[in-house]
Coordinates of C-alpha atoms in Angstrom, one line a residue:
M1 CA 0.0 0.0 0.0
R2 CA 0.9 3.6 -0.5
I3 CA 0.0 5.1 2.9
G4 CA -0.3 8.8 3.7
I5 CA -0.3 9.9 7.4
V6 CA -1.3 13.5 8.2
T7 CA -0.1 14.7 11.6
D8 CA 1.2 18.1 12.7
V9 CA 3.7 16.6 15.1
V10 CA 6.2 13.8 14.5
M11 CA 9.1 12.1 16.2
P12 CA 12.0 12.6 16.7
F13 CA 11.4 16.4 16.4
R14 CA 8.6 16.3 19.0
Q15 CA 7.8 13.9 21.8
G16 CA 4.4 12.7 22.9
G17 CA 1.9 9.9 22.6
I18 CA 0.7 10.8 19.1
E19 CA 4.2 11.3 17.9
R20 CA 5.3 8.0 19.3
R21 CA 2.4 6.1 17.8
V22 CA 2.9 7.5 14.3
Y23 CA 6.6 6.8 14.4
E24 CA 6.5 3.3 15.8
I25 CA 3.6 2.1 13.6
G26 CA 4.8 4.0 10.5
R27 CA 8.3 2.6 10.5
R28 CA 7.0 -0.9 11.0
L29 CA 4.6 -0.5 8.1
A30 CA 7.5 0.6 6.0
G31 CA 9.4 -2.4 7.1
R32 CA 6.5 -4.6 6.0
G33 CA 7.0 -3.3 2.4
H34 CA 4.5 -0.5 2.4
E35 CA 5.3 3.0 1.1
V36 CA 4.7 5.4 4.0
H37 CA 4.5 9.2 3.6
I38 CA 4.0 11.5 6.6
V39 CA 2.6 14.9 5.9
T40 CA 3.6 17.2 8.7
M41 CA 5.0 20.6 9.6
R42 CA 8.6 21.1 8.6
W43 CA 10.3 20.5 11.9
W44 CA 13.8 20.0 10.4
E45 CA 16.2 22.1 8.5
G46 CA 17.1 21.4 4.8
P47 CA 14.8 20.1 2.0
A48 CA 11.1 20.0 2.6
T49 CA 11.1 16.3 1.8
S50 CA 13.2 14.1 4.2
H51 CA 13.5 10.4 5.0
L52 CA 13.3 8.6 8.4
E53 CA 13.4 4.9 9.1
G54 CA 12.1 4.0 5.6
M55 CA 9.4 6.7 5.7
T56 CA 9.2 9.8 3.6
L57 CA 8.5 13.0 5.5
H58 CA 6.8 15.9 3.7
G59 CA 7.2 19.3 5.5
V60 CA 4.3 21.3 4.1
C61 CA 4.7 24.5 6.1
P62 CA 7.1 26.0 8.7
P63 CA 6.3 25.0 12.3
I64 CA 4.5 27.4 14.5
G65 CA 3.7 27.1 18.2
L66 CA 1.3 24.4 19.2
Y67 CA 0.0 26.3 22.2
S68 CA -1.6 29.6 22.9
G69 CA -1.0 30.1 26.6
R70 CA -1.9 26.8 28.2
R71 CA -4.3 25.6 25.4
R72 CA -3.8 24.3 21.9
S73 CA -3.6 27.1 19.3
I74 CA -6.6 27.3 16.9
R75 CA -4.4 29.4 14.6
Q76 CA -1.8 26.6 14.4
A77 CA -4.4 24.0 13.7
I78 CA -5.9 26.0 10.9
W79 CA -2.5 26.9 9.5
F80 CA -1.5 23.3 9.3
A81 CA -4.9 22.1 8.0
I82 CA -4.7 24.5 5.0
A83 CA -1.1 23.7 4.2
A84 CA -1.7 19.9 4.4
A85 CA -4.9 20.1 2.3
R86 CA -3.2 22.3 -0.3
Y87 CA -0.2 19.9 -0.5
L88 CA -2.4 16.8 -0.9
A89 CA -4.6 18.6 -3.5
V90 CA -1.8 20.2 -5.6
T91 CA 1.3 18.1 -5.1
G92 CA -0.2 15.0 -3.8
I93 CA 1.3 11.7 -2.9
E94 CA -1.2 9.5 -4.8
A95 CA -1.9 7.4 -1.7
D96 CA -4.1 4.3 -1.6
V97 CA -5.3 5.5 1.8
V98 CA -4.7 8.5 4.0
E99 CA -4.8 8.4 7.8
V100 CA -5.4 11.7 9.6
Q101 CA -5.1 12.2 13.3
A102 CA -8.4 13.5 14.6
F103 CA -7.0 16.1 16.9
P104 CA -6.9 19.1 16.3
Y105 CA -9.9 18.4 13.9
F106 CA -9.3 21.1 11.3
P107 CA -6.9 18.9 9.3
V108 CA -9.6 16.2 9.2
L109 CA -12.1 18.7 7.7
A110 CA -9.6 20.2 5.2
C111 CA -8.2 16.9 4.0
R112 CA -11.7 15.4 3.6
A113 CA -12.6 18.2 1.3
V114 CA -9.7 17.5 -1.2
L115 CA -8.9 13.8 -0.9
R116 CA -9.8 11.2 -3.5
A117 CA -8.2 8.4 -1.6
P118 CA -10.1 6.7 1.3
L119 CA -9.9 8.6 4.5
V120 CA -9.2 6.9 7.9
V121 CA -9.4 9.1 11.0
T122 CA -7.5 8.0 14.1
W123 CA -9.0 9.1 17.4
H124 CA -6.6 9.5 20.4
E125 CA -9.3 11.1 22.6
V126 CA -12.9 12.0 22.6
W127 CA -13.9 15.0 24.8
G128 CA -17.6 15.3 24.6
A129 CA -18.9 17.5 27.5
Y130 CA -15.2 18.2 28.6
W131 CA -15.2 20.9 25.9
L132 CA -17.2 23.1 28.2
H133 CA -14.6 22.7 30.9
Y134 CA -11.8 23.4 28.5
L135 CA -13.3 26.5 26.7
G136 CA -16.4 27.5 28.6
L137 CA -19.3 28.4 26.4
A138 CA -16.9 28.5 23.4
G139 CA -16.6 24.8 24.0
L140 CA -20.0 24.3 22.4
A141 CA -18.3 25.0 19.1
G142 CA -15.5 22.6 19.9
A143 CA -18.0 19.8 20.7
A144 CA -19.9 20.5 17.5
V145 CA -16.7 20.2 15.4
E146 CA -15.8 17.0 17.2
R147 CA -19.2 15.5 16.5
M148 CA -18.9 16.5 12.8
C149 CA -15.5 14.9 12.5
A150 CA -16.8 11.7 14.2
R151 CA -18.9 11.1 11.1
L152 CA -16.1 11.4 8.6
G153 CA -13.9 8.8 6.9
R154 CA -14.2 5.4 5.4
L155 CA -13.5 4.1 8.8
R156 CA -12.2 5.2 12.2
I157 CA -9.4 3.9 14.4
A158 CA -9.6 4.3 18.2
V159 CA -6.5 3.9 20.3
S160 CA -8.4 2.1 23.1
Q161 CA -11.7 0.5 23.8
E162 CA -12.7 3.4 26.0
V163 CA -12.0 5.9 23.2
E164 CA -14.0 3.7 20.9
Q165 CA -17.0 3.7 23.2
R166 CA -17.0 7.5 23.5
L167 CA -16.6 7.8 19.8
L168 CA -19.6 5.5 19.2
S169 CA -21.6 7.7 21.5
L170 CA -21.1 10.6 19.1
S171 CA -21.8 8.6 15.9
A172 CA -22.4 4.9 15.2
T173 CA -20.8 5.2 11.7
P174 CA -18.4 4.9 10.0
P175 CA -17.2 1.5 11.3
T176 CA -14.6 1.6 14.0
A177 CA -11.5 -0.6 14.8
V178 CA -9.4 -0.5 18.0
V179 CA -5.6 -0.4 17.4
C180 CA -3.9 -0.1 20.7
G181 CA -0.4 1.2 21.3
G182 CA 2.6 -0.9 22.3
V183 CA 6.1 -1.0 23.8
D184 CA 9.5 -1.6 22.3
L185 CA 10.6 -4.4 24.7
E186 CA 14.0 -4.8 23.0
A187 CA 14.9 -1.2 23.4
I188 CA 13.8 -1.2 27.0
A189 CA 15.8 -4.4 27.7
R190 CA 18.9 -2.7 26.3
A191 CA 18.6 0.4 28.5
P192 CA 20.9 0.2 31.6
S193 CA 19.8 0.9 35.2
L194 CA 21.4 4.0 36.8
P195 CA 23.6 3.5 39.9
E196 CA 21.3 6.0 41.6
G197 CA 18.3 8.1 40.6
P198 CA 14.9 9.4 41.5
E199 CA 12.4 7.3 43.5
L200 CA 9.5 8.5 41.4
V201 CA 9.2 9.5 37.7
F202 CA 6.5 11.6 35.9
V203 CA 6.4 11.5 32.1
G204 CA 4.3 13.8 30.0
R205 CA 3.7 17.2 28.4
L206 CA 3.6 19.9 31.1
L207 CA -0.1 20.9 30.7
P208 CA -2.9 21.5 33.3
H209 CA -4.7 18.2 32.6
K210 CA -1.6 16.1 33.3
G211 CA -2.1 16.5 37.0
L212 CA 1.2 18.0 38.1
D213 CA -0.5 20.3 40.6
L214 CA -2.1 17.2 42.1
L215 CA 1.3 15.4 42.2
L216 CA 3.1 18.3 44.0
R217 CA 0.3 18.6 46.5
A218 CA 0.4 14.9 47.2
L219 CA 4.2 15.2 47.8
A220 CA 3.4 18.0 50.3
V221 CA 1.0 15.6 52.1
L222 CA 3.7 12.9 52.1
R223 CA 6.3 15.4 53.5
A224 CA 4.0 16.1 56.4
T225 CA 4.2 12.4 57.3
G226 CA 8.0 12.3 57.1
K227 CA 8.3 10.9 53.6
S228 CA 10.2 13.0 51.0
P229 CA 10.7 10.9 47.8
S230 CA 12.8 12.4 45.0
V231 CA 10.9 13.0 41.8
A232 CA 12.1 13.4 38.2
I233 CA 9.6 15.3 35.9
V234 CA 10.3 14.4 32.3
G235 CA 8.7 16.5 29.6
E236 CA 8.3 20.1 28.3
G237 CA 5.3 22.3 28.0
P238 CA 3.7 25.7 28.7
D239 CA 3.0 24.9 32.3
R240 CA 6.7 24.5 33.2
E241 CA 7.1 27.9 34.9
R242 CA 3.9 27.8 36.9
I243 CA 4.6 24.3 38.1
G244 CA 8.1 25.3 39.1
V245 CA 6.7 28.2 41.2
L246 CA 4.2 25.9 42.9
A247 CA 7.0 23.5 43.8
Q248 CA 8.9 26.3 45.5
Q249 CA 5.8 27.5 47.3
L250 CA 5.2 24.0 48.6
G251 CA 8.8 23.7 49.7
L252 CA 9.5 20.9 47.2
D253 CA 12.1 22.6 45.0
G254 CA 14.9 20.5 46.4
Q255 CA 12.9 17.3 46.0
V256 CA 11.6 17.8 42.5
Q257 CA 13.9 17.8 39.4
F258 CA 12.7 19.1 36.0
L259 CA 14.6 17.2 33.4
G260 CA 12.9 18.5 30.3
R261 CA 13.2 16.3 27.2
V262 CA 15.0 13.0 27.7
S263 CA 16.0 10.4 25.2
D264 CA 14.2 7.1 25.1
S265 CA 17.2 5.2 26.6
G266 CA 17.5 7.9 29.3
L267 CA 13.9 7.6 30.2
F268 CA 14.0 3.8 30.4
A269 CA 17.1 4.1 32.6
L270 CA 15.3 6.5 34.9
L271 CA 12.3 4.1 35.1
K272 CA 14.4 1.1 35.9
T273 CA 16.1 3.0 38.7
A274 CA 12.9 4.5 40.2
R275 CA 10.4 2.7 42.4
A276 CA 7.3 3.8 40.4
L277 CA 5.9 6.0 37.7
V278 CA 3.3 8.5 38.8
L279 CA 0.9 9.7 36.1
P280 CA -2.0 11.6 37.7
S281 CA -3.4 12.8 34.3
M282 CA -7.1 13.4 34.0
R283 CA -7.0 12.8 30.3
E284 CA -5.2 9.9 28.5
G285 CA -6.5 8.2 25.4
F286 CA -4.3 5.2 26.1
G287 CA -1.4 5.6 28.5
L288 CA 1.9 4.5 26.8
A289 CA 3.9 5.6 29.8
V290 CA 2.2 3.0 32.0
L291 CA 3.3 0.2 29.7
E292 CA 6.8 1.6 29.4
A293 CA 7.1 1.7 33.2
N294 CA 5.7 -1.8 33.5
A295 CA 8.2 -3.0 30.8
C296 CA 10.9 -1.6 33.1
G297 CA 9.5 -3.7 36.0
R298 CA 8.0 -0.7 37.7
P299 CA 4.3 -0.1 38.7
A300 CA 2.3 3.0 37.7
V301 CA 0.2 5.2 39.9
V302 CA -2.8 6.7 38.0
V303 CA -6.0 8.4 39.0
D304 CA -9.6 7.3 38.5
H305 CA -11.1 9.8 36.1
P306 CA -13.7 9.2 33.3
L307 CA -11.4 10.6 30.6
N308 CA -8.3 8.7 31.8
S309 CA -8.0 5.5 29.8
A310 CA -4.7 4.8 31.4
R311 CA -6.5 3.5 34.5
H312 CA -7.7 0.5 32.5
L313 CA -4.1 -0.6 31.9
V314 CA -3.6 -0.9 35.7
R315 CA -4.7 -3.7 38.0
H316 CA -4.8 -2.1 41.4
G317 CA -2.1 -3.8 43.5
G318 CA -0.9 -5.9 40.6
N319 CA 1.0 -3.7 38.1
G320 CA 0.2 -0.4 39.8
F321 CA -2.3 1.6 41.8
V322 CA -5.5 3.5 40.9
C323 CA -6.8 6.2 43.2
P324 CA -9.3 9.0 43.3
P325 CA -7.8 12.4 42.1
S326 CA -7.2 14.0 45.5
P327 CA -3.8 14.9 47.1
E328 CA -4.5 12.7 50.1
E329 CA -5.5 9.7 48.0
L330 CA -2.7 10.1 45.6
A331 CA -0.2 10.4 48.5
G332 CA -1.5 7.1 49.9
A333 CA -1.1 5.4 46.5
I334 CA 2.4 6.8 46.1
A335 CA 3.3 5.5 49.6
L336 CA 2.1 2.0 48.6
A337 CA 4.2 2.1 45.4
L338 CA 7.3 3.3 47.3
E339 CA 6.9 0.4 49.7
S340 CA 6.1 -2.4 47.3
G341 CA 7.1 -1.2 43.8
P342 CA 10.1 -3.4 43.1
D343 CA 8.2 -6.5 44.4
M344 CA 5.6 -6.0 41.6
A345 CA 8.1 -6.4 38.8
E346 CA 6.9 -9.9 37.7
E347 CA 3.3 -8.8 37.0
C348 CA 4.5 -5.5 35.5
H349 CA 6.6 -7.4 33.0
A350 CA 3.7 -9.8 32.2
I351 CA 1.3 -6.9 31.5
A352 CA 3.8 -5.1 29.2
R353 CA 4.5 -8.3 27.2
A354 CA 0.9 -8.3 26.2
F355 CA 1.5 -5.2 24.0
S356 CA 3.9 -4.7 21.2
W357 CA 4.4 -2.2 18.4
E358 CA 4.7 -5.1 16.0
A359 CA 1.2 -6.3 16.9
S360 CA -0.1 -2.7 16.6
A361 CA 1.5 -2.4 13.1
A362 CA 0.0 -5.7 12.0
M363 CA -3.5 -4.6 13.1
A364 CA -3.1 -1.1 11.5
E365 CA -2.0 -2.9 8.2
R366 CA -5.2 -5.0 8.3
V367 CA -7.5 -2.0 9.0
L368 CA -5.9 0.3 6.4
G369 CA -6.1 -2.5 3.9
L370 CA -9.8 -2.9 4.6
A371 CA -10.3 0.8 4.0
V372 CA -8.7 0.5 0.6
G373 CA -11.0 -2.4 -0.1
S374 CA -8.1 -4.8 -0.8
R375 CA -6.8 -7.9 0.9
F376 CA -3.2 -7.0 1.4
S377 CA -1.3 -10.0 2.8
P378 CA 0.4 -9.1 6.1
A379 CA 4.0 -10.0 6.6
E380 CA 4.6 -13.4 8.1
A381 CA 2.6 -13.4 11.4
T382 CA 4.5 -13.5 14.6
S383 CA 3.4 -14.4 18.1
A384 CA 3.2 -10.7 18.8
D385 CA 0.4 -10.4 16.3
A386 CA -1.8 -12.4 18.7
D387 CA -1.2 -9.9 21.4
I388 CA -3.7 -7.5 19.9
I389 CA -6.7 -9.9 20.3
S390 CA -8.7 -7.1 22.0
A391 CA -8.3 -5.0 18.9
E392 CA -9.0 -7.9 16.5
R393 CA -12.4 -8.4 18.1
H394 CA -13.4 -4.9 17.0
T395 CA -12.7 -5.6 13.3
S396 CA -15.3 -8.3 13.2
G397 CA -18.0 -6.9 10.9
I398 CA -15.8 -4.2 9.3
D399 CA -15.6 -6.3 6.1
R400 CA -19.4 -6.3 6.0
D401 CA -19.7 -2.6 6.7
L402 CA -17.2 -1.5 4.1
H403 CA -18.0 -3.9 1.3

């Protein structure tokens, strides 16, 4: 297949869940013999067309800031949408199928207007009523655009069963398949442990919904009980300065270290050295960091929130802890992880082994092939392909719906 992937962010120039997913699945599809083209902003210097891990990158416009204050920039979304649609309409890549990331929505609408190839829309989150919390009354417009996009495409991909259910609540059609994320077990196995390091690790973009306020206040609760675990915060984002000030106000500045962007091997080394990952995010479409921590033999502490799909990756007391989103409850869960984290390694490893990027790529290959209307033969199946059984269940009936 000749596959086009439209995304405004891409690794290794940006880090995040969407970037990781596009990179890991895209390069494996290329390795399976498909021609993979990524239409994105031009994050690199040099020619507008570049190559990465067997994929071709098309930089359709200069990059501009993704955020306006602490929220995603509408201007950036429209800027990229127009550039991507113009490129596909004028220059084109003659794709058999084009996959567009649903968020930030405008690229879906713009590409749908110009594409002749089948459109597949990948949904990482579905916000619904959360739009009102995010934008106030203006969120009504955001919710309306989300509902409109939910009806577009030859088929839809959801990154988790929870996202699928929220997507189906907006629209029953087009057909939907679940293609989960994975972990690179070989890369994690190669990463060394550090001789010493933080006891806790947070990984994520520094944004309000990621729950760093909650984490810092939980640390303050723990300090009042005589516990002062060291914490490494990995990631960048517009909330960096505010969170740093809050850490100082709570007397935690000597306890918390902001590391910014860290390489994959560096992150895995931190996780192997720590006692637990703490991810108190209120919104996660899947929760890759949970699986990466588990693959490093460490439990994850997450919060129980309706929009946090990461909680479904955690068996409380098995490969992590799930708690209500309050400083006191989070402090209690962290205390449990500090005490028993290394003893949970066996189940953590077992959970992580159930997910792989190879299986995710195999499932994506099948779904994209169905969108084209062809029966592309996958590369020789491996045992990893069976690890995505939960996703395979959701393709039953897609043949019937598409043909």
